[in-house]
CSV table of C-alpha atoms and ligand atoms in Angstrom, one decimal:
chain,number,residue,atom,x,y,z
A,1,MET,CA,169.8,79.7,-14.2
A,2,LYS,CA,173.2,79.8,-16.0
A,3,ILE,CA,176.1,77.5,-16.0
A,4,ALA,CA,178.7,79.4,-13.9
A,5,ARG,CA,181.5,76.9,-13.4
A,6,ILE,CA,182.6,73.4,-14.6
A,7,ASP,CA,185.2,71.4,-12.6
A,8,THR,CA,186.5,67.8,-12.9
A,9,HIS,CA,187.5,65.4,-10.2
A,10,SER,CA,189.4,62.2,-11.1
A,11,VAL,CA,189.0,59.4,-8.6
A,12,LYS,CA,190.9,56.1,-8.7
A,13,VAL,CA,189.8,53.5,-6.3
A,14,PRO,CA,191.6,50.2,-5.9
A,15,TYR,CA,189.6,47.0,-6.2
A,16,THR,CA,189.7,43.3,-6.0
A,17,PHE,CA,187.8,40.8,-8.2
A,18,GLY,CA,189.2,37.4,-7.3
A,19,GLY,CA,191.6,37.4,-10.2
A,20,ASP,CA,194.9,39.1,-11.0
A,21,HIS,CA,195.3,42.4,-12.6
A,22,LYS,CA,197.1,41.0,-15.6
A,23,GLY,CA,196.0,42.5,-18.9
A,24,GLU,CA,197.1,44.0,-22.2
A,25,GLY,CA,198.5,47.5,-22.1
A,26,LEU,CA,195.6,50.0,-21.6
A,27,ARG,CA,193.5,47.1,-20.3
A,28,THR,CA,195.7,46.6,-17.2
A,29,TRP,CA,193.7,48.3,-14.5
A,30,THR,CA,194.4,48.1,-10.8
A,31,THR,CA,192.0,50.9,-9.9
A,32,ASN,CA,188.5,51.8,-10.9
A,33,ASN,CA,188.8,55.2,-12.5
A,34,ILE,CA,185.9,57.7,-12.4
A,35,LEU,CA,186.0,61.1,-14.0
A,36,LEU,CA,183.4,63.3,-12.2
A,37,VAL,CA,182.1,66.5,-13.7
A,38,ARG,CA,181.0,69.1,-11.2
A,39,VAL,CA,178.8,71.8,-12.6
A,40,GLU,CA,177.7,74.9,-10.6
A,41,THR,CA,174.9,77.3,-11.6
A,42,ASP,CA,174.9,81.0,-10.9
A,43,ASN,CA,172.1,80.4,-8.3
A,44,GLY,CA,174.3,78.0,-6.5
A,45,ILE,CA,173.0,74.5,-7.5
A,46,VAL,CA,175.7,71.9,-8.0
A,47,GLY,CA,175.2,68.9,-10.2
A,48,TRP,CA,177.5,65.9,-10.7
A,49,GLY,CA,178.1,64.0,-13.9
A,50,GLU,CA,180.4,61.2,-15.1
A,51,ALA,CA,182.4,61.1,-18.3
A,52,PHE,CA,183.6,57.7,-19.5
A,53,CYS,CA,187.4,57.4,-19.0
A,54,TYR,CA,188.9,54.1,-17.8
A,55,ALA,CA,192.4,54.6,-19.3
A,56,CYS,CA,191.8,58.0,-21.0
A,57,THR,CA,191.2,60.2,-18.0
A,58,ASP,CA,193.6,62.9,-19.0
A,59,ALA,CA,192.3,63.2,-22.5
A,60,VAL,CA,188.6,63.4,-21.5
A,61,ARG,CA,189.5,65.9,-18.8
A,62,ALA,CA,191.3,68.1,-21.3
A,63,ALA,CA,188.3,67.8,-23.6
A,64,ILE,CA,185.9,69.0,-20.8
A,65,HIS,CA,188.1,72.0,-19.9
A,66,ASN,CA,189.3,73.0,-23.4
A,67,MET,CA,186.3,72.1,-25.6
A,68,ILE,CA,183.1,71.7,-23.6
A,69,ALA,CA,183.5,74.3,-20.9
A,70,PRO,CA,184.2,77.4,-23.1
A,71,ILE,CA,181.0,76.7,-25.0
A,72,ALA,CA,178.8,75.7,-22.1
A,73,ILE,CA,179.7,78.3,-19.5
A,74,GLY,CA,177.2,81.1,-19.5
A,75,GLN,CA,174.5,79.0,-21.2
A,76,ASP,CA,171.1,78.3,-19.6
A,77,ALA,CA,171.5,75.2,-17.5
A,78,ARG,CA,167.9,74.2,-18.1
A,79,ASP,CA,168.2,74.2,-21.9
A,80,ILE,CA,169.9,70.7,-21.8
A,81,ALA,CA,168.7,69.2,-25.1
A,82,ARG,CA,169.6,72.3,-27.1
A,83,LEU,CA,173.0,72.5,-25.5
A,84,SER,CA,173.7,68.9,-26.3
A,85,TYR,CA,172.8,69.5,-30.0
A,86,ASP,CA,174.8,72.7,-30.1
A,87,LEU,CA,177.9,71.0,-28.6
A,88,GLN,CA,177.6,68.0,-30.9
A,89,GLN,CA,177.4,70.3,-33.9
A,90,LYS,CA,180.2,72.7,-32.9
A,91,LEU,CA,182.6,69.9,-31.9
A,92,HIS,CA,181.8,67.3,-34.6
A,93,LEU,CA,185.1,67.9,-36.4
A,94,PHE,CA,186.9,66.5,-33.4
A,95,GLY,CA,185.1,63.2,-33.6
A,96,ARG,CA,181.5,62.2,-33.2
A,97,TYR,CA,182.4,59.3,-31.0
A,98,GLY,CA,185.0,58.9,-28.3
A,99,ILE,CA,186.7,61.5,-26.2
A,100,THR,CA,184.4,64.4,-27.3
A,101,ILE,CA,181.2,62.6,-26.6
A,102,PHE,CA,182.5,61.1,-23.3
A,103,ALA,CA,183.2,64.7,-22.2
A,104,LEU,CA,179.8,65.9,-23.4
A,105,SER,CA,178.1,63.0,-21.5
A,106,GLY,CA,179.7,64.1,-18.2
A,107,LEU,CA,178.3,67.6,-18.6
A,108,ASP,CA,174.8,66.4,-19.7
A,109,ILE,CA,174.4,64.0,-16.7
A,110,ALA,CA,175.4,66.9,-14.3
A,111,LEU,CA,172.8,69.2,-16.0
A,112,TRP,CA,170.1,66.6,-15.4
A,113,ASP,CA,171.2,66.3,-11.8
A,114,ILE,CA,170.8,70.0,-11.6
A,115,ALA,CA,167.4,69.9,-13.3
A,116,GLY,CA,166.2,67.3,-10.7
A,117,LYS,CA,167.5,69.3,-7.8
A,118,ALA,CA,165.9,72.5,-9.2
A,119,ALA,CA,162.6,70.7,-9.5
A,120,GLY,CA,162.9,69.0,-6.1
A,121,LEU,CA,162.4,65.6,-7.8
A,122,PRO,CA,164.5,62.5,-8.3
A,123,LEU,CA,165.6,62.2,-11.9
A,124,HIS,CA,163.3,59.2,-12.6
A,125,ARG,CA,160.3,61.2,-11.5
A,126,LEU,CA,161.3,64.1,-13.7
A,127,LEU,CA,161.5,61.7,-16.6
A,128,GLY,CA,158.0,60.3,-16.0
A,129,GLY,CA,158.6,57.3,-13.8
A,130,ALA,CA,157.4,56.6,-10.3
A,131,GLY,CA,156.4,52.9,-10.1
A,132,ARG,CA,159.7,51.2,-9.6
A,133,ASP,CA,161.7,51.4,-6.4
A,134,LYS,CA,164.0,48.5,-7.1
A,135,LEU,CA,165.6,47.2,-10.4
A,136,PRO,CA,166.8,43.8,-11.4
A,137,ALA,CA,170.5,43.5,-12.1
A,138,TYR,CA,173.1,41.2,-13.5
A,139,ALA,CA,176.6,40.5,-12.3
A,140,SER,CA,179.2,41.5,-14.9
A,141,LEU,CA,182.3,39.4,-14.2
A,142,LEU,CA,185.7,40.7,-15.1
A,143,LYS,CA,188.0,38.7,-17.3
A,144,TYR,CA,189.7,35.7,-15.7
A,145,ARG,CA,190.9,33.5,-18.6
A,146,ASP,CA,190.7,30.6,-16.1
A,147,PRO,CA,187.8,28.1,-16.1
A,148,GLU,CA,188.1,27.4,-12.4
A,149,LYS,CA,188.1,31.0,-11.4
A,150,VAL,CA,185.2,31.8,-13.7
A,151,ALA,CA,183.2,28.9,-12.2
A,152,ALA,CA,183.9,30.1,-8.6
A,153,ARG,CA,183.0,33.7,-9.4
A,154,THR,CA,179.8,32.7,-11.3
A,155,LYS,CA,178.7,30.6,-8.3
A,156,LEU,CA,179.6,33.4,-5.9
A,157,ALA,CA,177.4,35.9,-7.9
A,158,VAL,CA,174.5,33.4,-7.8
A,159,ASP,CA,175.0,32.9,-4.0
A,160,GLU,CA,174.7,36.7,-3.7
A,161,GLY,CA,171.3,36.6,-5.3
A,162,TYR,CA,172.0,37.3,-9.0
A,163,ARG,CA,170.0,35.2,-11.4
A,164,HIS,CA,171.9,36.6,-14.5
A,165,VAL,CA,175.6,36.5,-14.8
A,166,LYS,CA,177.7,37.9,-17.6
A,167,LEU,CA,181.2,36.7,-18.4
A,168,HIS,CA,183.9,38.6,-20.2
A,169,GLU,CA,185.6,35.7,-21.8
A,170,THR,CA,186.4,34.5,-25.4
A,171,GLU,CA,187.1,30.8,-25.0
A,172,GLU,CA,184.8,27.9,-24.7
A,173,PRO,CA,186.3,26.2,-21.5
A,174,GLU,CA,185.4,29.3,-19.4
A,175,VAL,CA,181.8,29.4,-20.7
A,176,LYS,CA,181.4,25.7,-20.1
A,177,ALA,CA,182.8,26.0,-16.6
A,178,ALA,CA,180.3,28.8,-15.7
A,179,ARG,CA,177.3,26.8,-17.1
A,180,LEU,CA,178.3,23.6,-15.2
A,181,ALA,CA,178.9,25.6,-12.0
A,182,VAL,CA,175.4,27.0,-11.8
A,183,GLY,CA,173.2,24.7,-13.8
A,184,ASN,CA,170.6,25.6,-16.3
A,185,ASP,CA,168.3,27.9,-14.3
A,186,ILE,CA,170.8,30.8,-14.3
A,187,ALA,CA,171.0,33.0,-17.3
A,188,ILE,CA,174.6,33.3,-18.7
A,189,MET,CA,175.7,36.1,-21.0
A,190,VAL,CA,179.0,36.3,-22.8
A,191,ASP,CA,180.7,39.6,-23.5
A,192,THR,CA,183.6,39.3,-25.9
A,193,ASN,CA,184.5,42.9,-26.6
A,194,CYS,CA,184.9,42.7,-30.4
A,195,PRO,CA,187.6,40.1,-30.8
A,196,TRP,CA,186.6,38.3,-34.0
A,197,THR,CA,186.2,38.6,-37.8
A,198,PRO,CA,182.7,37.7,-39.0
A,199,GLU,CA,183.9,34.2,-39.9
A,200,GLN,CA,185.7,33.6,-36.6
A,201,ALA,CA,182.6,34.9,-34.8
A,202,ARG,CA,180.4,32.4,-36.6
A,203,HIS,CA,182.8,29.5,-35.7
A,204,MET,CA,182.9,30.5,-32.0
A,205,THR,CA,179.2,31.3,-31.7
A,206,LEU,CA,178.3,27.9,-33.1
A,207,LYS,CA,180.7,26.4,-30.5
A,208,LEU,CA,179.1,28.4,-27.6
A,209,ARG,CA,175.5,27.9,-28.7
A,210,GLN,CA,175.2,24.7,-26.7
A,211,TYR,CA,175.6,26.7,-23.4
A,212,ASP,CA,172.3,28.4,-24.0
A,213,LEU,CA,173.5,32.0,-23.9
A,214,TYR,CA,171.0,34.7,-22.8
A,215,TRP,CA,173.0,36.9,-25.2
A,216,LEU,CA,176.3,37.2,-26.9
A,217,GLU,CA,177.8,40.7,-26.7
A,218,GLU,CA,179.9,42.5,-29.3
A,219,PRO,CA,181.3,39.4,-31.1
A,220,ILE,CA,182.7,41.2,-34.1
A,221,PHE,CA,185.3,43.8,-34.9
A,222,PRO,CA,184.6,46.6,-35.8
A,223,PRO,CA,181.6,47.1,-33.5
A,224,GLU,CA,179.8,49.2,-36.1
A,225,ASP,CA,179.7,46.3,-38.7
A,226,PHE,CA,175.9,45.9,-38.0
A,227,THR,CA,175.4,43.8,-41.2
A,228,ALA,CA,177.8,41.2,-40.0
A,229,ILE,CA,176.2,41.0,-36.5
A,230,ALA,CA,172.8,40.7,-38.1
A,231,ARG,CA,174.1,37.9,-40.3
A,232,LEU,CA,175.6,36.1,-37.3
A,233,ARG,CA,172.3,36.5,-35.3
A,234,GLU,CA,170.2,35.2,-38.2
A,235,GLY,CA,172.6,32.4,-39.0
A,236,THR,CA,173.1,31.0,-35.5
A,237,GLY,CA,169.9,31.9,-33.7
A,238,VAL,CA,171.9,33.2,-30.7
A,239,PRO,CA,170.6,36.5,-29.2
A,240,MET,CA,172.9,39.4,-29.8
A,241,ALA,CA,173.6,42.5,-27.7
A,242,ALA,CA,175.6,45.6,-28.6
A,243,GLY,CA,175.6,49.4,-28.4
A,244,GLU,CA,178.1,50.5,-25.8
A,245,ASN,CA,180.4,51.7,-28.6
A,246,ASN,CA,177.7,53.3,-30.8
A,247,CYS,CA,178.0,56.9,-31.9
A,248,THR,CA,174.9,58.6,-30.6
A,249,SER,CA,171.3,57.6,-31.4
A,250,PHE,CA,172.0,57.8,-35.1
A,251,GLN,CA,174.1,54.7,-35.0
A,252,PHE,CA,171.5,52.9,-32.9
A,253,ARG,CA,169.0,53.7,-35.6
A,254,ASP,CA,171.3,52.0,-38.1
A,255,MET,CA,171.9,49.0,-35.8
A,256,PHE,CA,168.2,48.5,-35.4
A,257,ALA,CA,167.5,48.9,-39.1
A,258,ALA,CA,170.0,46.2,-39.8
A,259,GLY,CA,168.2,43.8,-37.4
A,260,ALA,CA,171.5,43.3,-35.6
A,261,VAL,CA,170.5,42.9,-32.0
A,262,ASP,CA,168.0,41.7,-29.4
A,263,TYR,CA,169.4,43.9,-26.7
A,264,ALA,CA,170.4,47.6,-27.0
A,265,GLN,CA,173.2,48.7,-24.7
A,266,PRO,CA,173.5,52.5,-24.6
A,267,SER,CA,176.0,53.7,-22.1
A,268,VAL,CA,175.1,56.9,-20.4
A,269,THR,CA,178.6,58.1,-19.9
A,270,LYS,CA,179.6,57.4,-23.5
A,271,VAL,CA,176.6,58.0,-25.7
A,272,GLY,CA,175.9,61.6,-24.9
A,273,GLY,CA,174.5,61.5,-21.4
A,274,VAL,CA,170.8,61.3,-20.3
A,275,THR,CA,169.6,63.4,-23.3
A,276,GLU,CA,171.0,61.0,-25.9
A,277,PHE,CA,170.2,57.9,-23.9
A,278,LEU,CA,166.5,58.9,-23.9
A,279,LYS,CA,166.6,59.1,-27.7
A,280,VAL,CA,168.1,55.6,-27.9
A,281,ALA,CA,165.5,54.2,-25.5
A,282,ASN,CA,162.7,55.6,-27.7
A,283,LEU,CA,164.3,54.1,-30.8
A,284,ALA,CA,164.7,50.7,-29.1
A,285,ASP,CA,161.1,50.7,-28.0
A,286,ALA,CA,160.0,51.4,-31.6
A,287,ALA,CA,162.3,48.7,-33.0
A,288,GLY,CA,161.1,46.1,-30.5
A,289,VAL,CA,164.5,45.8,-29.0
A,290,THR,CA,165.0,45.4,-25.3
A,291,LEU,CA,166.8,48.2,-23.5
A,292,MET,CA,169.8,46.8,-21.6
A,293,PRO,CA,172.0,49.6,-20.4
A,294,HIS,CA,175.8,49.4,-20.3
A,295,SER,CA,176.6,50.5,-16.8
A,296,PRO,CA,179.9,49.0,-15.4
A,297,TYR,CA,180.2,52.2,-13.4
A,298,PHE,CA,180.3,53.4,-9.8
A,299,GLY,CA,179.9,57.1,-10.1
A,300,PRO,CA,177.1,59.4,-11.3
A,301,GLY,CA,176.8,57.2,-14.4
A,302,PHE,CA,175.6,54.3,-12.3
A,303,LEU,CA,173.0,56.4,-10.5
A,304,ALA,CA,171.8,58.0,-13.8
A,305,THR,CA,171.3,54.5,-15.3
A,306,LEU,CA,169.2,53.5,-12.3
A,307,HIS,CA,167.0,56.5,-12.9
A,308,LEU,CA,166.8,56.0,-16.6
A,309,LEU,CA,165.8,52.4,-16.3
A,310,ALA,CA,163.3,53.2,-13.5
A,311,ALA,CA,161.7,55.8,-15.8
A,312,HIS,CA,161.6,53.5,-18.8
A,313,GLY,CA,158.1,52.2,-19.5
A,314,GLY,CA,159.1,49.2,-21.6
A,315,PRO,CA,159.6,45.7,-20.4
A,316,GLY,CA,162.9,44.0,-19.6
A,317,GLY,CA,166.1,45.7,-18.9
A,318,MET,CA,168.6,45.0,-16.1
A,319,ILE,CA,171.3,47.0,-14.4
A,320,GLU,CA,174.8,45.9,-15.2
A,321,ARG,CA,176.9,45.8,-12.0
A,322,TYR,CA,180.6,45.1,-12.3
A,323,HIS,CA,181.3,42.1,-10.0
A,324,LEU,CA,184.2,43.6,-8.1
A,325,ASP,CA,184.9,45.0,-4.6
A,326,LEU,CA,185.9,48.6,-4.3
A,327,GLU,CA,188.0,49.9,-1.5
A,328,ALA,CA,185.6,52.8,-1.1
A,329,SER,CA,182.3,53.9,-2.7
A,330,LEU,CA,181.3,57.4,-3.7
A,331,TYR,CA,177.7,56.5,-2.9
A,332,GLY,CA,177.8,54.1,0.1
A,333,GLU,CA,175.2,51.4,0.0
A,334,LEU,CA,173.6,52.7,-3.3
A,335,VAL,CA,176.1,50.7,-5.4
A,336,MET,CA,175.6,47.5,-3.3
A,337,PRO,CA,173.2,44.9,-4.6
A,338,VAL,CA,170.1,43.9,-2.5
A,339,ASP,CA,169.0,40.4,-3.4
A,340,GLY,CA,170.5,40.7,-6.9
A,341,GLY,CA,168.9,44.1,-7.6
A,342,PHE,CA,169.4,47.8,-6.9
A,343,VAL,CA,167.4,50.3,-5.0
A,344,VAL,CA,166.4,53.4,-7.0
A,345,PRO,CA,167.6,56.6,-5.2
A,346,THR,CA,164.8,58.9,-4.0
A,347,GLY,CA,166.6,62.2,-3.4
A,348,PRO,CA,166.4,65.1,-5.8
A,349,GLY,CA,168.4,64.8,-9.1
A,350,LEU,CA,170.6,61.7,-9.1
A,351,GLY,CA,169.6,61.2,-5.5
A,352,ARG,CA,172.9,61.7,-3.8
A,353,ASP,CA,176.1,63.7,-4.1
A,354,PRO,CA,179.5,61.9,-4.1
A,355,ASP,CA,181.1,61.4,-0.7
A,356,PRO,CA,183.6,64.2,-0.2
A,357,ASP,CA,185.9,62.1,1.9
A,358,VAL,CA,186.1,59.5,-0.9
A,359,LEU,CA,186.7,62.3,-3.4
A,360,LYS,CA,189.6,63.6,-1.3
A,361,THR,CA,191.2,60.3,-0.3
A,362,PHE,CA,191.1,58.7,-3.8
A,363,GLY,CA,191.5,61.9,-5.9
A,364,ALA,CA,194.1,61.5,-8.6
B,1,LIG,MG1,180.3,45.1,-23.0
């Protein structure tokens, strides 16, 4: 079963989130952008993957067609782990993290979809899981920079059934507003996206500590300064989460060795797909760190994360669901929460193919 063809489909779906789409440069998004990777084998099986893109769709797309496809086409579609290694080695001079690995991730997810379809099994079964048909989740709020809006959205998420809510805010008034809005029984996480120096992070973490954070995410720039995060964690006692910007399992190894985090956040569309995610999950288990996937996605990356968490034997772990409303969904109800959780797809591979009408209408 050889890889015969690799295509990409860019989809940009408008969304609302109860705030305005004001941002800074590349962070101003009015659409949810998904770069789908469609892989077809010589015996006619089609798999779908997702490569991280947000604001870099064109670059990742070029990487898939110009760097990944020439090496992958003609290779055995079943030999996924070797192909991942081979691509990483052959392409390392173009960067071990970022565009190259995003592109590779898209291919890898598609190949696992194909593997599941070829075996007639949903991906989580293929990976050794069978006992979980529903997964807990948390609402991942977008950035509002407005305490009133943050309070209202946090409350809305709780009313919808979520017991864990993550804010993307960097100021105290917003965090305070969320805590006051929902009381002490709801877990609140704060994702800061690497804004601070170690000293600023210490100052802010001590300020936020009174709000009983379930975790503080990526407080320090650069994200790979694991020693600084470890020092912050040790010095403040606030649980730390990170990993969405880590370069493959090797950087997770270093992050765990530094004692930097309580929660490991591999991102299947960024870290190297299912293959690399599985390596990270094993390392996290061995390090006693809870696996907490990064999955603010609505394409194959979201479905892959559902399967990976369903197949994971360790405790803990929740699905991250962006708290926004899309104009259309590639997967219908599969991306909609049920009592604050998500149903694990049961069809072969990722469990469902993207809706062709949505691909067509929102193709960009
Ligand atoms: Mg994050």
